[in-house]
Coordinates of C-alpha atoms in Angstrom, one line a residue:
Chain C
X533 CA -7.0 77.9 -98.5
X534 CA -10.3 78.8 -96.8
X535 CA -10.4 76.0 -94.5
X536 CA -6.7 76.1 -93.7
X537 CA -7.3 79.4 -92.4
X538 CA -10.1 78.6 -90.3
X539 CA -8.0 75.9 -88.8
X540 CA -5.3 78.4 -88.1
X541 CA -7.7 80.6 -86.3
X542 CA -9.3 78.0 -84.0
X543 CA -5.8 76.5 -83.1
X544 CA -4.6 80.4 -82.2
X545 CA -8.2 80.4 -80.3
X546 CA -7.9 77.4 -78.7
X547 CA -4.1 77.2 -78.1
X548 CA -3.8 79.5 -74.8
X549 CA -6.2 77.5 -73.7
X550 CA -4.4 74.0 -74.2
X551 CA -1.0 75.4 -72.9
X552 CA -2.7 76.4 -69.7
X553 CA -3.4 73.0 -69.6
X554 CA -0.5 71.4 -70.2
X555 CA 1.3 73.9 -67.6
X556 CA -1.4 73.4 -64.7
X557 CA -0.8 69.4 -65.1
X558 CA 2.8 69.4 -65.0
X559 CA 3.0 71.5 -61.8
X560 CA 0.1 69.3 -60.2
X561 CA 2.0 66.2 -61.1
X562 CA 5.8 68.3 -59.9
X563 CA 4.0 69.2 -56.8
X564 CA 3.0 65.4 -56.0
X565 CA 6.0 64.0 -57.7
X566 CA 8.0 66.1 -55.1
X567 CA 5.2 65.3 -52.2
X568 CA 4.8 68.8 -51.4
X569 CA 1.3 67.6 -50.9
X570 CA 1.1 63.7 -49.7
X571 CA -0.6 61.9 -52.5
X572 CA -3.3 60.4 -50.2
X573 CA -4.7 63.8 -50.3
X574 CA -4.0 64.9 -53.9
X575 CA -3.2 62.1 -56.2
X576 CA -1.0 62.7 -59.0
X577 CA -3.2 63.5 -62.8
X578 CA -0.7 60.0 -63.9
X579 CA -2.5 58.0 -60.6
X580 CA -5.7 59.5 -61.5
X581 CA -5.4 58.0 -64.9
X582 CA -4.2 55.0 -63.5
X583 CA -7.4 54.4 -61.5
X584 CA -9.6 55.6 -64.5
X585 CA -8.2 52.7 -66.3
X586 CA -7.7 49.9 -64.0
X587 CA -11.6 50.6 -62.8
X588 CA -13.3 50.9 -66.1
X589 CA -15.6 48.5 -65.6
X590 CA -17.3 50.1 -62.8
X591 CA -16.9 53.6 -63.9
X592 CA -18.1 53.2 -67.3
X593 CA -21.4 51.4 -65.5
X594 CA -21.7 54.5 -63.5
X595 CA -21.3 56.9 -65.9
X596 CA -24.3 54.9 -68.0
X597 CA -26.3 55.1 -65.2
X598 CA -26.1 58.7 -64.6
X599 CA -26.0 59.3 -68.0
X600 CA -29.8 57.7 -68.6
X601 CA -30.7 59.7 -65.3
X602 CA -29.8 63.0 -66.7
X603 CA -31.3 62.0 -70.2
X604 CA -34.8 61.3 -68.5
X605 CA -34.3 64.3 -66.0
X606 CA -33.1 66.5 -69.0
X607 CA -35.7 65.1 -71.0
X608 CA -38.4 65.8 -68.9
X609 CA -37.4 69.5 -68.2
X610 CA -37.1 70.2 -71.6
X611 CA -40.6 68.9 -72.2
X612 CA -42.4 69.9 -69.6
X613 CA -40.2 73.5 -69.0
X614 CA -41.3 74.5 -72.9
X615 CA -45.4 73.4 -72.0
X616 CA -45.3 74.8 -69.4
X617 CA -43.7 78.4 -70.6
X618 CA -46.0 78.5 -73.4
X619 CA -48.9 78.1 -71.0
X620 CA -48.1 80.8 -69.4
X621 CA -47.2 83.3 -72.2
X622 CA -50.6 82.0 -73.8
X623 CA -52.6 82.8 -69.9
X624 CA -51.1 85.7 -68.4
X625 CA -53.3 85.2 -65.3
X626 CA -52.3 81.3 -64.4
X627 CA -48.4 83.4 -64.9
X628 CA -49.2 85.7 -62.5
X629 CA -50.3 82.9 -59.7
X630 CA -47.8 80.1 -60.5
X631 CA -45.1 82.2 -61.3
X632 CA -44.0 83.3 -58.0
X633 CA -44.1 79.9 -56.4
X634 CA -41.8 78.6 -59.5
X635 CA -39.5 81.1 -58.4
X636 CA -39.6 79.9 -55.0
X637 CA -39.2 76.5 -55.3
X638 CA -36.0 77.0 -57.4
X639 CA -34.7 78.8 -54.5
X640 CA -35.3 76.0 -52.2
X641 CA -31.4 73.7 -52.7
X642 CA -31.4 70.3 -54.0
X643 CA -30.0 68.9 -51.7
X644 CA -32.7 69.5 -48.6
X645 CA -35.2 68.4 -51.4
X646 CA -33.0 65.3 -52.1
X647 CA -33.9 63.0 -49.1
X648 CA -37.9 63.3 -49.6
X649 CA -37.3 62.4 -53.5
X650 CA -35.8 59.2 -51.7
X651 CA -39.2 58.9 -49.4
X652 CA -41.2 59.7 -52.5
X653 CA -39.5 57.9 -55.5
X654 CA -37.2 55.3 -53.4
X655 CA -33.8 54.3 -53.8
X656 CA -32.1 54.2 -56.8
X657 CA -32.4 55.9 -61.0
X658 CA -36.0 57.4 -60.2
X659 CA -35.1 59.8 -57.4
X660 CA -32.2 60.7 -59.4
X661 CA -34.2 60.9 -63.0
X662 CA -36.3 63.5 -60.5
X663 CA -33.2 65.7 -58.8
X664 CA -31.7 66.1 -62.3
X665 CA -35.3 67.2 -63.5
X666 CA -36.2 69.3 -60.7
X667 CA -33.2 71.5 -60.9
X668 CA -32.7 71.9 -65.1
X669 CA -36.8 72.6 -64.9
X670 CA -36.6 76.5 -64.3
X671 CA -33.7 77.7 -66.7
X672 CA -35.7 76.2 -69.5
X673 CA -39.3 77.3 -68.3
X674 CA -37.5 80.6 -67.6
X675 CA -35.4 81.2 -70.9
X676 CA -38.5 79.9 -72.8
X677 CA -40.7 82.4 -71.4
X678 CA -38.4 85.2 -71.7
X679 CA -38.1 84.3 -75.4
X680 CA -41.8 83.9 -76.2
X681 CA -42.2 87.9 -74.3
X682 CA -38.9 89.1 -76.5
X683 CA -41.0 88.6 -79.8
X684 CA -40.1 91.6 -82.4
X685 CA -42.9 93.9 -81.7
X686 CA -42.9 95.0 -85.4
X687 CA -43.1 91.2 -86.4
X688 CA -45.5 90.9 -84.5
X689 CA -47.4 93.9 -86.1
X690 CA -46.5 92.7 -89.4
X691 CA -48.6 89.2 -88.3
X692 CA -51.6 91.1 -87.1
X693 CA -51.8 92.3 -90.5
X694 CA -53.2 89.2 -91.5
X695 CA -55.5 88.5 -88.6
X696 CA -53.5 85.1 -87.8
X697 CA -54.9 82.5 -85.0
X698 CA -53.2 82.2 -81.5
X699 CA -51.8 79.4 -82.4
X700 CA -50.5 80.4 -86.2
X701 CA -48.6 83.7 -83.9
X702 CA -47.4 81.0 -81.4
X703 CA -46.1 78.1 -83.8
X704 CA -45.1 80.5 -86.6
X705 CA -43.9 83.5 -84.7
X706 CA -43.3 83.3 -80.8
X707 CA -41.9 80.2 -80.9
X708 CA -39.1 80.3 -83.6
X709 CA -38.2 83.6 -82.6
X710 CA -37.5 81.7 -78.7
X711 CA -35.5 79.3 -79.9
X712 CA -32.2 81.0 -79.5
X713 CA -33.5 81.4 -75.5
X714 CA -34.7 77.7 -74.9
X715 CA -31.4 76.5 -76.5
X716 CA -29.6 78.7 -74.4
X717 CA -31.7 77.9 -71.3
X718 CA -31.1 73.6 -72.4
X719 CA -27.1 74.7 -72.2
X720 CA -27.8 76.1 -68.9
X721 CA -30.1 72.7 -67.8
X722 CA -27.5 70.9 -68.9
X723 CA -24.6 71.9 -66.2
X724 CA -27.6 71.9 -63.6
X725 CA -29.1 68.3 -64.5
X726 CA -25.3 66.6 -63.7
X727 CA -25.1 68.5 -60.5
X728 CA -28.7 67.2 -59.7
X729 CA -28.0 63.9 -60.5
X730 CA -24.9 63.5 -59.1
X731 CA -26.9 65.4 -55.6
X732 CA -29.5 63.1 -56.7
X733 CA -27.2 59.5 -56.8
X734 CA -25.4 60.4 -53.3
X735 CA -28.6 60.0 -51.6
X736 CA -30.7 57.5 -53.3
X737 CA -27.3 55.6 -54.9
X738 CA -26.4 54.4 -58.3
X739 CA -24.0 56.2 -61.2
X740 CA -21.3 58.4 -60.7
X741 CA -22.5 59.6 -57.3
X742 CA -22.4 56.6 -55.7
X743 CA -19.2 55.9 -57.2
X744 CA -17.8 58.7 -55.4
X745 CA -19.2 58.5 -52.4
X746 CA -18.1 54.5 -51.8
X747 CA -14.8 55.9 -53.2
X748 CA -14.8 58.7 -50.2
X749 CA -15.5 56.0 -48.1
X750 CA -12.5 53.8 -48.7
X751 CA -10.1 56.8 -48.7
X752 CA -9.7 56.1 -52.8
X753 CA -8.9 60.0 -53.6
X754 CA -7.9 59.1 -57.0
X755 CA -11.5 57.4 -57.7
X756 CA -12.7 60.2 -56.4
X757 CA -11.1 62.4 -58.7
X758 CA -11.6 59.9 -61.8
X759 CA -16.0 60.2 -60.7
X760 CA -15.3 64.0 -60.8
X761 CA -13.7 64.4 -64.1
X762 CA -16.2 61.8 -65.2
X763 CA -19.2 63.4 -64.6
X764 CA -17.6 66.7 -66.1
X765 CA -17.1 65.3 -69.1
X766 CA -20.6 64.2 -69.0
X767 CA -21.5 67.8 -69.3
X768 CA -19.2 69.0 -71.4
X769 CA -19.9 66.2 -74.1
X770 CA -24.0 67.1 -73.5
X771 CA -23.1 71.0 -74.1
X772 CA -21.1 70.4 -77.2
X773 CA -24.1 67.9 -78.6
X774 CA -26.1 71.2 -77.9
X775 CA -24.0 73.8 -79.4
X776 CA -23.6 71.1 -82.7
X777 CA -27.5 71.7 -82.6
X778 CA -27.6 75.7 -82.0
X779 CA -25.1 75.8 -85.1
X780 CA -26.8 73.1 -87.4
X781 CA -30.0 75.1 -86.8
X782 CA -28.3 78.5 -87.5
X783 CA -27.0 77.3 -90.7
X784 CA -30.5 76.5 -91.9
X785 CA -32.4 79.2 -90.5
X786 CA -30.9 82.4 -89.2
X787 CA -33.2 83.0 -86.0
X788 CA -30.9 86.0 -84.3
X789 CA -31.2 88.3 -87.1
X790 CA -33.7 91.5 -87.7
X791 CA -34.9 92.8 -91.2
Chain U
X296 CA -73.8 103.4 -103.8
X297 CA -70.4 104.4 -102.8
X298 CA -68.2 107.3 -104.9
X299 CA -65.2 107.6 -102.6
X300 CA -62.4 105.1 -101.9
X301 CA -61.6 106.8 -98.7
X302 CA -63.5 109.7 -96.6
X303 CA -62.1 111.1 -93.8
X304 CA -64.1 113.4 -91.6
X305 CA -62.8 115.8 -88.8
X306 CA -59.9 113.0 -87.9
X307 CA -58.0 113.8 -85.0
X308 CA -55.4 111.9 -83.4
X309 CA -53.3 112.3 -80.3
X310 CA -51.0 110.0 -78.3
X311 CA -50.8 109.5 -74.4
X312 CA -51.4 114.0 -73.3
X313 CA -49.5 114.9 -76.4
X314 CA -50.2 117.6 -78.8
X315 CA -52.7 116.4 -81.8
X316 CA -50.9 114.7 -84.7
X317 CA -53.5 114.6 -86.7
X318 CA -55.7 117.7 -86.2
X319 CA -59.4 117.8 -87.4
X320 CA -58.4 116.3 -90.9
X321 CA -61.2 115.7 -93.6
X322 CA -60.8 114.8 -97.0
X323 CA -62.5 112.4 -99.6
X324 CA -60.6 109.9 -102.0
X325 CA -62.7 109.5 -105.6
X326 CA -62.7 105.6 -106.3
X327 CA -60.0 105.0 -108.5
X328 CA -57.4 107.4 -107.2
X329 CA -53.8 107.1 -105.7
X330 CA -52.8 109.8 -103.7
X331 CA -49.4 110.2 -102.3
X332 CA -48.8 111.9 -98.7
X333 CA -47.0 114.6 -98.6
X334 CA -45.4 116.5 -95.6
X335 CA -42.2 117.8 -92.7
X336 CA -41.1 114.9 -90.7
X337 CA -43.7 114.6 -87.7
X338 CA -46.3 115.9 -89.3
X339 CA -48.1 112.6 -89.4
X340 CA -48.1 110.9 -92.1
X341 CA -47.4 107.7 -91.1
X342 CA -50.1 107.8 -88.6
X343 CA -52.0 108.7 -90.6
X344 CA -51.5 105.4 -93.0
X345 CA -51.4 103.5 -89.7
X346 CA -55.0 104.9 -88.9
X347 CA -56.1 103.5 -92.4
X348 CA -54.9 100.5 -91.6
X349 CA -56.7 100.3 -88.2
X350 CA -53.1 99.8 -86.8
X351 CA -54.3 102.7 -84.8
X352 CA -57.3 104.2 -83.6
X353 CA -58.2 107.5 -84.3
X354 CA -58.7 110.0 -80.7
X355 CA -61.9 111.8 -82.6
X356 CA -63.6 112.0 -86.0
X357 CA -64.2 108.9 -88.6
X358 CA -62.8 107.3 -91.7
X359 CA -64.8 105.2 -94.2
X360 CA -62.9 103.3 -96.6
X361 CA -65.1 101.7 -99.2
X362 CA -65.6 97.7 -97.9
X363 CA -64.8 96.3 -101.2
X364 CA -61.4 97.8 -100.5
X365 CA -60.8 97.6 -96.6
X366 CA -61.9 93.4 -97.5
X367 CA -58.4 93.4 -99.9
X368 CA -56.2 96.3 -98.0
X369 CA -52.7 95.8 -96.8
X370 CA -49.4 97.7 -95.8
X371 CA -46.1 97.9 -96.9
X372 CA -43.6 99.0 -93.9
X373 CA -41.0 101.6 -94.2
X374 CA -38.4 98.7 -93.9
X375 CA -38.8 95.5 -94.9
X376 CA -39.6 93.5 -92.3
X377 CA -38.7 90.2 -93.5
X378 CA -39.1 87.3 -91.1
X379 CA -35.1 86.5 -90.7
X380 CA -36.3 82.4 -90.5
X381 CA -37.8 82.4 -94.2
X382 CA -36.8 82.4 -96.9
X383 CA -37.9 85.2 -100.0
X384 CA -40.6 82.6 -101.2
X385 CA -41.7 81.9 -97.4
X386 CA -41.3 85.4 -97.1
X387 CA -44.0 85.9 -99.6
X388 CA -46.1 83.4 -98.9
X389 CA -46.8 84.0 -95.3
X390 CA -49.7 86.0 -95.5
X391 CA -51.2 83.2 -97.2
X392 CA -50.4 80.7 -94.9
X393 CA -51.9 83.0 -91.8
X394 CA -54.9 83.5 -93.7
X395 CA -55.1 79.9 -94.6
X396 CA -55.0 80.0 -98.5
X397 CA -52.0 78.7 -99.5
X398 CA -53.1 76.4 -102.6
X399 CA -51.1 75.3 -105.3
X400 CA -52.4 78.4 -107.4
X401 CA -51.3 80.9 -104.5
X402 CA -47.8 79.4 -104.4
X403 CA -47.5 79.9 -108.2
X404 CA -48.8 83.4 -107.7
X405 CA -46.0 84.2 -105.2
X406 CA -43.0 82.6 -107.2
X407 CA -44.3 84.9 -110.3
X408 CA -44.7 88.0 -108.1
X409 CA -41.1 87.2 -107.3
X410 CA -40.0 86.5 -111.0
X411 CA -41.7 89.8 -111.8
X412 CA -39.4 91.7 -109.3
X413 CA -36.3 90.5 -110.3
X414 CA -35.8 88.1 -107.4
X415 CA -36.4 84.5 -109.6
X416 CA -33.1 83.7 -108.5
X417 CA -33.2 84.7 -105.1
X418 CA -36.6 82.4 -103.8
X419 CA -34.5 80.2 -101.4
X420 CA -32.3 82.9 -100.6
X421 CA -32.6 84.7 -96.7
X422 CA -33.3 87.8 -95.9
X423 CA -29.6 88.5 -94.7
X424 CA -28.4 87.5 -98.1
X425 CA -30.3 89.8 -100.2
X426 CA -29.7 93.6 -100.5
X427 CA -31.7 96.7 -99.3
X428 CA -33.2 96.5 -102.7
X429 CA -34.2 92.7 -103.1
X430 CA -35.5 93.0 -99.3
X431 CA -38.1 95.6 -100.3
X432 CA -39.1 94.1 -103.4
X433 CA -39.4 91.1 -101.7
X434 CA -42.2 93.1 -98.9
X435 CA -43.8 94.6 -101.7
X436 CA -44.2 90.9 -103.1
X437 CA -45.4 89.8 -99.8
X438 CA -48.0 92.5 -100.1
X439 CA -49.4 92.0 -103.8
X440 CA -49.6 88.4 -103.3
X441 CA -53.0 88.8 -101.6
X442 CA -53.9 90.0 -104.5
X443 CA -55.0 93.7 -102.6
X444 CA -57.4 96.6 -103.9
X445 CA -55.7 99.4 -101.8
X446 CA -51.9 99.0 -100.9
X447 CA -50.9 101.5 -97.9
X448 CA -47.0 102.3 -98.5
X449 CA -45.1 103.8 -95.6
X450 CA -41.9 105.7 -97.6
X451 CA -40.9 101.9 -98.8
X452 CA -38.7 103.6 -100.7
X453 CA -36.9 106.1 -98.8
X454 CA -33.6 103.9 -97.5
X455 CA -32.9 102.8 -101.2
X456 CA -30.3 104.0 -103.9
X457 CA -31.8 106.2 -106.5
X458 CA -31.6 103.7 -109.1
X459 CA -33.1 100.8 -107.4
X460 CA -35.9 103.7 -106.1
X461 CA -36.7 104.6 -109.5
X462 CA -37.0 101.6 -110.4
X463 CA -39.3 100.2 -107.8
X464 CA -41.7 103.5 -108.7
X465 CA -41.6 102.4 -112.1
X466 CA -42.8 98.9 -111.4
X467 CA -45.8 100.4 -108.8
X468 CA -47.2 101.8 -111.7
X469 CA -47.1 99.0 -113.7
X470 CA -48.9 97.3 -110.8
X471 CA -51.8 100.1 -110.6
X472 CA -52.5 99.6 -114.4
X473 CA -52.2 95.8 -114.9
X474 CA -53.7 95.1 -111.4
X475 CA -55.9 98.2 -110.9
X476 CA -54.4 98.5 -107.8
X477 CA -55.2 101.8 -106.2
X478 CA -52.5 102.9 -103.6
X479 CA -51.9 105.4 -100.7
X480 CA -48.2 106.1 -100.6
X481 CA -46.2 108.2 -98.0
X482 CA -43.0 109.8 -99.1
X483 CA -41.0 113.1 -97.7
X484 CA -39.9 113.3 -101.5
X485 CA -41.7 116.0 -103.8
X486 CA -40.9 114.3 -107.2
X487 CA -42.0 110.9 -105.7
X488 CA -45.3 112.2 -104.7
X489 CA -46.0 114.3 -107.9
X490 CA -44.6 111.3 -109.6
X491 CA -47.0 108.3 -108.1
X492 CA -49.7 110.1 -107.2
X493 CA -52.9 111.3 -109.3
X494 CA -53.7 113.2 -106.2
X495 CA -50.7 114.9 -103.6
X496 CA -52.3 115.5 -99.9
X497 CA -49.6 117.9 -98.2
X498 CA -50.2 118.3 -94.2
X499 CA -48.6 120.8 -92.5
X500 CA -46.4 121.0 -89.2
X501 CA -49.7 120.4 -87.1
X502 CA -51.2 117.5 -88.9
X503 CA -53.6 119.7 -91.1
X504 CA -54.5 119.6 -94.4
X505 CA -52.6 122.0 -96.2
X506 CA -53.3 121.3 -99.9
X507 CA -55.0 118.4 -101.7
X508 CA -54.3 118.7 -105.2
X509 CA -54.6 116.9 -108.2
X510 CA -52.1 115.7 -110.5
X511 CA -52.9 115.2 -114.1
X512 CA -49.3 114.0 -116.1
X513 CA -50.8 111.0 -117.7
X514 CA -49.1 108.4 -118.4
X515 CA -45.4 108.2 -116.7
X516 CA -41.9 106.9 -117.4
X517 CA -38.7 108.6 -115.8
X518 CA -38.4 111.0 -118.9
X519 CA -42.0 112.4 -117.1
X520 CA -40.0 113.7 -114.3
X521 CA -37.6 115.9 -116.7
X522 CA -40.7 117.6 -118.2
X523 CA -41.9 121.4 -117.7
X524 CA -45.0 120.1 -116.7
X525 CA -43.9 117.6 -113.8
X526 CA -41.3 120.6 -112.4
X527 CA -44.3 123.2 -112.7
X528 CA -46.4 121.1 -110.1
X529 CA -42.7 120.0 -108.2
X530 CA -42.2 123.5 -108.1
X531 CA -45.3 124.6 -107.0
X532 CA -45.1 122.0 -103.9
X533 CA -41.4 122.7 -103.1
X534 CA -42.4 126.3 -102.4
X535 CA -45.4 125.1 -100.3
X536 CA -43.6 122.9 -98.4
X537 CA -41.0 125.5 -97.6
X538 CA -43.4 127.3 -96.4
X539 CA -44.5 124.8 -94.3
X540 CA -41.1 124.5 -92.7
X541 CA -40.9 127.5 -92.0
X542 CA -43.8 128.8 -90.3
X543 CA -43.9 128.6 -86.2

């Protein structure tokens, strides 16, 4: 009885949702159908699937590639973001200097950053493993910090207490109580990594990117549209892996809640 | 050779250009004794534990606790502050683990503390799925398992329902026999204090001592509390403290 009910609320949830859906491809496929828009600038979401299908092969290549890309680049950030955060909770000073130029350097766009990956790293998946780290770096480094400052101040007092080590407040206070920031900050990477790569493979070639670009080039809308949706689902499938692990970890240890 | 548990002398405390909390305070604690804090809201009482504690530092003035005590000293909060990621038994057993002593015989220690207070069923539980009450008994379990000479209570008790309170005052006692525990315990409840403590310390509006007086009742259970002897000394504070609240 339980579970039917918590069906019945996530279809009631969900189901505005899916009728939007259904209503904005019928009137894209009425409005090509009836070529108030000529196909060859809007394909149809039937001629889109149609292309999906009948170039598999070669999307399904691409979307490994920039799928390993994003893993490394995602990887990396998550990695190095987290070190790095904790380095700079633990010395307020180095914070102060480095900081800034963090700040800076996430302002500066991918894109103009893109071509001296390529004179860097060279063609191909290590200028794109790079893009894809370079912009999902900061949303984890950032989120991570901000949850390592957020620590419960009366935790925290309750700790000191017991005269604990740096390291016993990092491992068994700052850093569980961040955990609900870095995931947060990995969902944000996540979104930013695909756009990095894709940035990344345009340039230096390879994956989903390149798809689309040599699509663009041969006038192949409907490829163009199939690489899109492609590397959408990419991030959508990556964001619901990491909200399966946000809720697995909730349900073993509730890390939002204050006693 | 050291007589007192605690001497205070001319304590004063103030925060950030405020007016004093604590104002020229002195008093001496005999070895032995648990005195229960008595006094209007704001008066300073829970600075005052929090100085004992070193959780502050006092603005003028000293206290001495004897060091066989201030080596086995901890706190109990006025809430429980649980760590929501633990569990009651990890609960417990964190002060242990930060201070790097958590044997076999420890963790044994801490699942009996917990079996003591009722929560034997609760160990894997979290802290959002136990009540008010288990949640307190739980921080007072975190506190006795390091086995500590002088427990500082901050009103531990004051957000409970009578029943669970009583009983909770009923098992400190316990505690200060079978463990000779000595406590320090700050409540803004007359019978509590005259109830728990062999000595009440009242401070006035100003942070000043207003009367430190001893309380000889013997043994206690509940029934203590319905005796002309407990209301006598009740009495005699209530009237006090009325005072208190209302001079300028």
């Amino acid at each position: 009885m339980k579970k039917m009910n918590t069906i019945k609320i996530a279809v009631q949830q969900k189901l505005p949702a899916w009728i939007f859906l259904a209503l904005l491809l019928a009137s894209w496929q009425a409005i090509v159908t009836w070529q108030w828009v000529p196909n060859y600038l809007l394909p149809s979401p039937r001629d889109i699937l149609i292309a999906t299908r009948d170039n598999w092969s070669d999307i399904f290549v691409a979307l490994q590639s920039t799928a390993l890309s994003i893993g490394w680049g995602l990887g990396l950030s998550f990695t190095i973001g987290v070190a790095l955060a904790i380095i700079f909770f633990a010395i307020p000073l180095l914070r102060k200097a480095v900081l800034p130029f963090c700040i800076f350097f996430q302002t500066v766009p991918i894109i103009a950053i893109a071509p001296l990956l390529v004179i860097w790293f060279g063609f191909g998946q290590p200028t794109v493993k790079a893009s894809a780290f370079i912009v999902s770096l900061f949303p984890i480094l950032a989120n991570t910090l901000t949850g390592l400052q957020q620590t419960d101040p009366q935790l925290k007092e309750l700790f000191q207490l017991y005269r604990p080590s740096p390291l016993q407040m990092i491992l068994k206070l700052q850093i569980p109580s961040a955990i609900p920031y870095i995931l947060t900050g990995l969902r944000i990477a996540v979104g930013l990594s695909v756009i990095g790569a894709i940035v990344g493979e345009f340039i230096a070639g390879g994956g989903l990117g390149s798809l689309i670009d040599s699509a663009r080039t041969q006038q192949r809308v409907d490829l163009v549209f199939s690489g899109v949706l492609m590397s959408s689902a990419l991030a959508l499938a990556m964001i619901i892996v990491i909200d399966t692990i946000s809720a697995f970890i909730a349900r073993r240890r509730p890390l939002l809640r204050k006693f | 050779m050291i007589d007192f548990a605690i001497r205070i002398n001319h304590l004063r405390k103030q925060f950030a250009q405020q007016r004093d909390i604590i104002a020229d305070l002195s008093l001496a604690l005999p070895a032995g004794t648990c005195l229960s804090l008595l006094g209007p809201s704001g008066c300073g009482k829970t600075t005052l534990l929090r100085l004992l504690m070193g959780l502050e530092q006092p603005s003028a003035g000293s206290i001495e606790i004897d060091p066989a005590l201030r080596a086995h000293m901890t706190y109990v909060f006025q809430e429980p502050r649980l760590v929501p990621w633990r569990t009651a038994l990890e609960n417990v057993l964190l002060p242990l683990e930060l201070q790097r002593n958590n044997d076999a015989t420890a963790q044994q220690r801490a699942v009996s503390l917990l079996h003591r207070l009722g929560l034997g069923e609760r160990l894997q539980h979290f802290p959002h799925e136990l009540s008010g009450g288990m949640q307190m008994r739980t921080a007072l379990a975190r506190a006795l398992v390091t086995q500590p000479h002088l427990l500082l209570l901050d009103e531990p008790f004051a957000a409970l329902d009578e029943r669970t309170r009583f009983g909770l005052q009923d098992l400190l006692l316990e505690l200060k026999s079978d463990l000779s525990l000595q406590y320090v315990f700050v409540t803004h409840s007359i019978a509590e204090a005259v109830y728990l403590g062999d000595q009440v310390l009242l401070l006035n509006k100003h942070g000043r001592l207003e009367t430190l007086q001893p309380v000889d009742l013997g043994a206690r259970t509940q029934d203590t509390k319905l005796g002309i002897e407990f209301n006598a000394i009740a009495k005699q504070f209530s009237q006090r403290f009325a005072a208190i609240e209302q001079s300028a």
